[in-house]
PDB file of C-alpha atoms in Angstrom:
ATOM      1  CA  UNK B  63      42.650  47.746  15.252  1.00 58.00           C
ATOM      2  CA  UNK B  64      39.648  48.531  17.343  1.00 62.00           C
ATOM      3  CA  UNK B  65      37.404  45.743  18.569  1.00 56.00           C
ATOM      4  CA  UNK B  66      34.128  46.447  17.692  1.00 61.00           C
ATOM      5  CA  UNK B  67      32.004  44.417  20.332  1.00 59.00           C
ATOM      6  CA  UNK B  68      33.934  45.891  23.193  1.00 60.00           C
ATOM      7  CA  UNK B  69      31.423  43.954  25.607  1.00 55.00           C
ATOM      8  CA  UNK B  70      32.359  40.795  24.381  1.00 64.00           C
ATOM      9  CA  UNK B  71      36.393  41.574  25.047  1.00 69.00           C
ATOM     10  CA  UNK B  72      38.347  38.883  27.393  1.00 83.00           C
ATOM     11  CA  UNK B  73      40.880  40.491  29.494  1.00 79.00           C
ATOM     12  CA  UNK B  74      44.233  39.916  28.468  1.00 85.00           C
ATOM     13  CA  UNK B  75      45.702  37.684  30.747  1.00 87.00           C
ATOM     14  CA  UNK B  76      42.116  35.537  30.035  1.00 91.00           C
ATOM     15  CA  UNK B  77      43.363  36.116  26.217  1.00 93.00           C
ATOM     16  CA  UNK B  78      47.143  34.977  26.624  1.00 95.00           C
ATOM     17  CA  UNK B  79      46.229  31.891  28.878  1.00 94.00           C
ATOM     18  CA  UNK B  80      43.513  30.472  25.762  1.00 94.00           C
ATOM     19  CA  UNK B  81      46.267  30.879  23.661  1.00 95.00           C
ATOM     20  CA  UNK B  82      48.494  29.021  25.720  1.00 94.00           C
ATOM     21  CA  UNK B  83      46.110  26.454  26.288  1.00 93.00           C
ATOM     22  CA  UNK B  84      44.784  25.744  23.019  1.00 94.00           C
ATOM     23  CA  UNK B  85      45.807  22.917  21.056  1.00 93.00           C
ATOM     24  CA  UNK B  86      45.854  24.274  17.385  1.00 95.00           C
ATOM     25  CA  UNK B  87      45.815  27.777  15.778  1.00 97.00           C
ATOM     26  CA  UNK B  88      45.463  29.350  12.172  1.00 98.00           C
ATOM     27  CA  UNK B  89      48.594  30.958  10.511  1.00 98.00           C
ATOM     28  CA  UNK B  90      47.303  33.462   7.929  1.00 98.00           C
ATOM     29  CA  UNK B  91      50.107  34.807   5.546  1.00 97.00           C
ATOM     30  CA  UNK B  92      49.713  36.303   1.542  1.00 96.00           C
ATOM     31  CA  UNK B  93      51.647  35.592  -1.197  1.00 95.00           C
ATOM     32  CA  UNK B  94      53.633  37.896  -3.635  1.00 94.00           C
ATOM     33  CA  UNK B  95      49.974  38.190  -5.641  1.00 95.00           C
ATOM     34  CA  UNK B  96      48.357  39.334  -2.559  1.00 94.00           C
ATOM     35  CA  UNK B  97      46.632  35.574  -1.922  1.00 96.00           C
ATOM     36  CA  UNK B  98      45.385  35.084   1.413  1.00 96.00           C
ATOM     37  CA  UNK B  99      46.712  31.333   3.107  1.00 97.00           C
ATOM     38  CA  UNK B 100      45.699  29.926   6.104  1.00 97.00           C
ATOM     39  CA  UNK B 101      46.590  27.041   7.666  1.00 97.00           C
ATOM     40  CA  UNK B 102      46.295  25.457  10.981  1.00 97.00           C
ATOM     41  CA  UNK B 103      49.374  24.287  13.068  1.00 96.00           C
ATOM     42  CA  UNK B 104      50.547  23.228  16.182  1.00 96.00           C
ATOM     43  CA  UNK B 105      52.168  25.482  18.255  1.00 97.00           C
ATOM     44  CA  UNK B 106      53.864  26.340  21.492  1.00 97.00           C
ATOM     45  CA  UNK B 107      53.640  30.026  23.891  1.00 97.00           C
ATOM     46  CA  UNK B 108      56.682  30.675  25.666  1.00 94.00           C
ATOM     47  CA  UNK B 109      57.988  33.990  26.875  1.00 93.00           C
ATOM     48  CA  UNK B 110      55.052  35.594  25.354  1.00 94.00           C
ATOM     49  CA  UNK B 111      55.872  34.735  21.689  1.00 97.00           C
ATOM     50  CA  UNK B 112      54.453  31.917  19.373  1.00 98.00           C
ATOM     51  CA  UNK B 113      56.671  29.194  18.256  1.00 97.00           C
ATOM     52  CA  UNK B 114      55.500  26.594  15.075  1.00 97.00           C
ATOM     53  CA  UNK B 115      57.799  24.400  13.344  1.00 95.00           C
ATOM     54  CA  UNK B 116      57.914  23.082   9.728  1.00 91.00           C
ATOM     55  CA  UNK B 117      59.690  21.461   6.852  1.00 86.00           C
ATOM     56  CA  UNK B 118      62.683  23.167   5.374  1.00 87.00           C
ATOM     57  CA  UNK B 119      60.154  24.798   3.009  1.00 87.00           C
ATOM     58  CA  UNK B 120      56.486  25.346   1.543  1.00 90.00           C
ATOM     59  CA  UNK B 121      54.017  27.704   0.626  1.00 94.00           C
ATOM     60  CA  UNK B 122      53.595  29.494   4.381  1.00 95.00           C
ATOM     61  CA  UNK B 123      57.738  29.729   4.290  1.00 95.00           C
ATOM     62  CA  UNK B 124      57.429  31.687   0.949  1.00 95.00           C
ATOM     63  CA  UNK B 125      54.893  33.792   2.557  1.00 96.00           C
ATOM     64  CA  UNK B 126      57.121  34.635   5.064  1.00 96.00           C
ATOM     65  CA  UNK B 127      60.321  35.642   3.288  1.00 95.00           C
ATOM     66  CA  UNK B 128      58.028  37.915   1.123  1.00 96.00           C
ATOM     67  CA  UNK B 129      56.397  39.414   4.310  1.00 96.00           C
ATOM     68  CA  UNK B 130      56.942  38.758   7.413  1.00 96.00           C
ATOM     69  CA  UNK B 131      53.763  40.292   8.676  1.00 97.00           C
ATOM     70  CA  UNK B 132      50.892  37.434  10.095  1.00 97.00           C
ATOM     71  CA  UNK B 133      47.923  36.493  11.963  1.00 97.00           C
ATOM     72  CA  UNK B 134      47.328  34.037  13.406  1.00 98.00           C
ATOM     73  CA  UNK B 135      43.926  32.692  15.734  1.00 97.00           C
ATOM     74  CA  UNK B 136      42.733  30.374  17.419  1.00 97.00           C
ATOM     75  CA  UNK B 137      39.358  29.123  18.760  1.00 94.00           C
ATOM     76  CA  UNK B 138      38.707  27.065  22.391  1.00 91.00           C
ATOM     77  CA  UNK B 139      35.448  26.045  22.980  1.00 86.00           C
ATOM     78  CA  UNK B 140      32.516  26.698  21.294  1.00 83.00           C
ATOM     79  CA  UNK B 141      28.394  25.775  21.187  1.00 85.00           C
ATOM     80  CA  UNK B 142      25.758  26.878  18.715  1.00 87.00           C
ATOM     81  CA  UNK B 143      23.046  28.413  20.631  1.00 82.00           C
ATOM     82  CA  UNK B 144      19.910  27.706  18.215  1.00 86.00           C
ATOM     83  CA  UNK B 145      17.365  29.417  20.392  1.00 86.00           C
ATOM     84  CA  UNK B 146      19.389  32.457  20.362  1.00 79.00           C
ATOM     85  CA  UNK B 147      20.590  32.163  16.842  1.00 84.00           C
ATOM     86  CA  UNK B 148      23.836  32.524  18.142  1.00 77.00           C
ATOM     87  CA  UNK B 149      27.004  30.854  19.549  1.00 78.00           C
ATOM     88  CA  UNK B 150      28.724  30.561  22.528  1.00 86.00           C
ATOM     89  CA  UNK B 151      32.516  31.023  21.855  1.00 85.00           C
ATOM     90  CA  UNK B 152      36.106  32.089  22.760  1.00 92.00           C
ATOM     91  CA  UNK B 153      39.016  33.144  20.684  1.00 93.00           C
ATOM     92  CA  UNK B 154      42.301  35.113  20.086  1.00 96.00           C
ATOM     93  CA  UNK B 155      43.418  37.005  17.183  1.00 95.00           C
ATOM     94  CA  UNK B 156      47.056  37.743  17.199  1.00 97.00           C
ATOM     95  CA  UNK B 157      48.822  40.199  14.715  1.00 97.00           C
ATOM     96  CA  UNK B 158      52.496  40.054  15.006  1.00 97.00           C
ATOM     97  CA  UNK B 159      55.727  39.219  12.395  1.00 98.00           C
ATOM     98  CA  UNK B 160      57.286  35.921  12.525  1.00 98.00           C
ATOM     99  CA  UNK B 161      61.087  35.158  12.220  1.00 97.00           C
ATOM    100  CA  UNK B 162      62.721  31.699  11.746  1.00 96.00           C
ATOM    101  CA  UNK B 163      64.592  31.108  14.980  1.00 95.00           C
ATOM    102  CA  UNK B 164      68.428  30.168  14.168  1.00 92.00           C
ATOM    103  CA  UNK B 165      69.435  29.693  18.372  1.00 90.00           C
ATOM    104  CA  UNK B 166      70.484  25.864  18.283  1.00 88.00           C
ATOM    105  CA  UNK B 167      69.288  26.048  21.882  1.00 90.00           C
ATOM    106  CA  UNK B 168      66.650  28.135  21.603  1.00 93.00           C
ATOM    107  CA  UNK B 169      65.210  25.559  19.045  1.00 93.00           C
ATOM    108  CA  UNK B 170      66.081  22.603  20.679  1.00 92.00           C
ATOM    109  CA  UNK B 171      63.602  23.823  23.762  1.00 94.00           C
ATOM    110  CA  UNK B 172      61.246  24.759  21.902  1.00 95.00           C
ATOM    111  CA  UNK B 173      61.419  21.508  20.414  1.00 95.00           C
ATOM    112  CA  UNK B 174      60.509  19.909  23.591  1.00 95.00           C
ATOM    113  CA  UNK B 175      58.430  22.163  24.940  1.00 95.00           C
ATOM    114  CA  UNK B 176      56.434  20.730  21.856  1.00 95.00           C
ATOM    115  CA  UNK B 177      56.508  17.367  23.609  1.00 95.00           C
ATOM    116  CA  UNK B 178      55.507  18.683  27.114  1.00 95.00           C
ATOM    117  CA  UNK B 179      52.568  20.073  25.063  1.00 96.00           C
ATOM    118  CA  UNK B 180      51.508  17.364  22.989  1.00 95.00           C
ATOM    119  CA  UNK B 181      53.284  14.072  24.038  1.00 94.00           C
ATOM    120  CA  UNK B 182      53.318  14.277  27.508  1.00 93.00           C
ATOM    121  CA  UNK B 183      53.712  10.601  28.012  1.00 95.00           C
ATOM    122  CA  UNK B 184      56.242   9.975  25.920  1.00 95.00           C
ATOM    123  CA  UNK B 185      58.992  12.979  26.526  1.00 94.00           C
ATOM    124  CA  UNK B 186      62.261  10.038  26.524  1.00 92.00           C
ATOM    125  CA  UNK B 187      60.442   9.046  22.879  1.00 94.00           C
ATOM    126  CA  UNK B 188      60.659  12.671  22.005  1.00 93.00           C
ATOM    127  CA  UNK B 189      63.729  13.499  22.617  1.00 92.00           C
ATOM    128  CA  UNK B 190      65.188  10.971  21.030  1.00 93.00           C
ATOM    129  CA  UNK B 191      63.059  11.801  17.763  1.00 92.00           C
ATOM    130  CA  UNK B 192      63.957  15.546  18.248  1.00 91.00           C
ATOM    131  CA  UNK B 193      67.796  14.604  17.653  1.00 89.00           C
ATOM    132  CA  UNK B 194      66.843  12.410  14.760  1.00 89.00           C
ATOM    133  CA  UNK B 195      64.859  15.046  12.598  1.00 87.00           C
ATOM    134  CA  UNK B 196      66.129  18.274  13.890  1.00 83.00           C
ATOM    135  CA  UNK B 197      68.173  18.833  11.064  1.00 86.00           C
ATOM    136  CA  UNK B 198      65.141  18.586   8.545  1.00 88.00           C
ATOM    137  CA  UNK B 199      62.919  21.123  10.608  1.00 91.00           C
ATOM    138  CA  UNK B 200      62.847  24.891  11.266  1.00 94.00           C
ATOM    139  CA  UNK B 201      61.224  26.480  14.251  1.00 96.00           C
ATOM    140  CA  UNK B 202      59.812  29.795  13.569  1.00 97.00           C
ATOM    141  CA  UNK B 203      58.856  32.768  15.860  1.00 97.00           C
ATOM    142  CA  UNK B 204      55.874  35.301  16.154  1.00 98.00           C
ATOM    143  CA  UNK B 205      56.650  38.382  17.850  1.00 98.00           C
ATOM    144  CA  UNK B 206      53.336  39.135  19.076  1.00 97.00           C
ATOM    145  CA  UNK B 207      52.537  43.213  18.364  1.00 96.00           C
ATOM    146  CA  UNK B 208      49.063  42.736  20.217  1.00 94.00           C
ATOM    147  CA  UNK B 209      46.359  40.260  20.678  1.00 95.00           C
ATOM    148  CA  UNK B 210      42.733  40.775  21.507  1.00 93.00           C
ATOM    149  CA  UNK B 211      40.448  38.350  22.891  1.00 94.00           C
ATOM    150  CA  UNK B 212      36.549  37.623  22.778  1.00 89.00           C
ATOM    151  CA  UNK B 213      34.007  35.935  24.216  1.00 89.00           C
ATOM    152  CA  UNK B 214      30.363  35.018  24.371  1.00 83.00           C
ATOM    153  CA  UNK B 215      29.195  33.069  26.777  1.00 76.00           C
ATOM    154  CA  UNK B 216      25.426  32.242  27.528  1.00 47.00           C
ATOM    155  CA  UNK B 217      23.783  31.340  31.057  1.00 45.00           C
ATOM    156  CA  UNK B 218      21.846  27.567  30.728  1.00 39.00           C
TER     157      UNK B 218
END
């Protein structure tokens, strides 16, 4: 897909580092009646794919064994510009397929790269909660096919 507002289009090493960086994203899937869902997760970039994990099952799971086709966003900052009846902003949009990962030590560092991402201060903590409920989650992979990033940024 072509982005319309080709002005407003981040470069793409601007793109992958806000999706790094950010701290949440939305997971968009459809269901077997062709029902948008989407729901916002943690998540974790390493080696240029998008990791989540989950419970053993739920709606977005179903989703994904009926299609494994997704997108999935995310926002960093933005600010409503009233005076220019506007908004200042920065996002991704990522379309990709995801896959559940079944590497035992693939998971387990994505796992912890979770708590290097979100419990910093507490990574001993985390790994010993990791080996207690390991068995009751799934970690599950988006293969990014592209991403585009945009901005709009405004001069105070």
């Amino acid at each position: 897909m072509d982005m319309r507002r080709k002005d407003r289009k981040m470069e793409q090493g601007e793109a992958y580092d806000l999706l790094s960086q950010s701290s949440y994203g939305i997971l968009a899937t459809v269901d077997r009646d062709g029902q948008p869902y989407a729901i916002p997760l943690n998540y974790v970039v390493s080696n240029n794919y998008i990791y989540f994990h989950c419970a053993l099952d739920g709606h977005k799971l179903e989703n994904i064994a009926l299609n494994s086709k997704i997108c999935f966003t995310v926002v960093g900052r933005t600010n409503v510009v009233p005076e220019q009846f506007s908004t200042d902003y920065e996002s991704v949009v990522v379309f990709g397929t995801v896959s559940r990962v079944e590497e035992k030590d693939e998971k387990g560092k994505i796992l912890k790269g979770f708590v290097q991402k979100y419990s910093i201060n507490f990574v001993p903590e985390g790994d010993v909660y990791i080996e207690k409920a390991k068995d009751q989650t799934v970690v599950y992979k988006i293969t990014m096919d592209h991403y585009t990033g945009k901005k709009r940024g405004y001069k105070v």
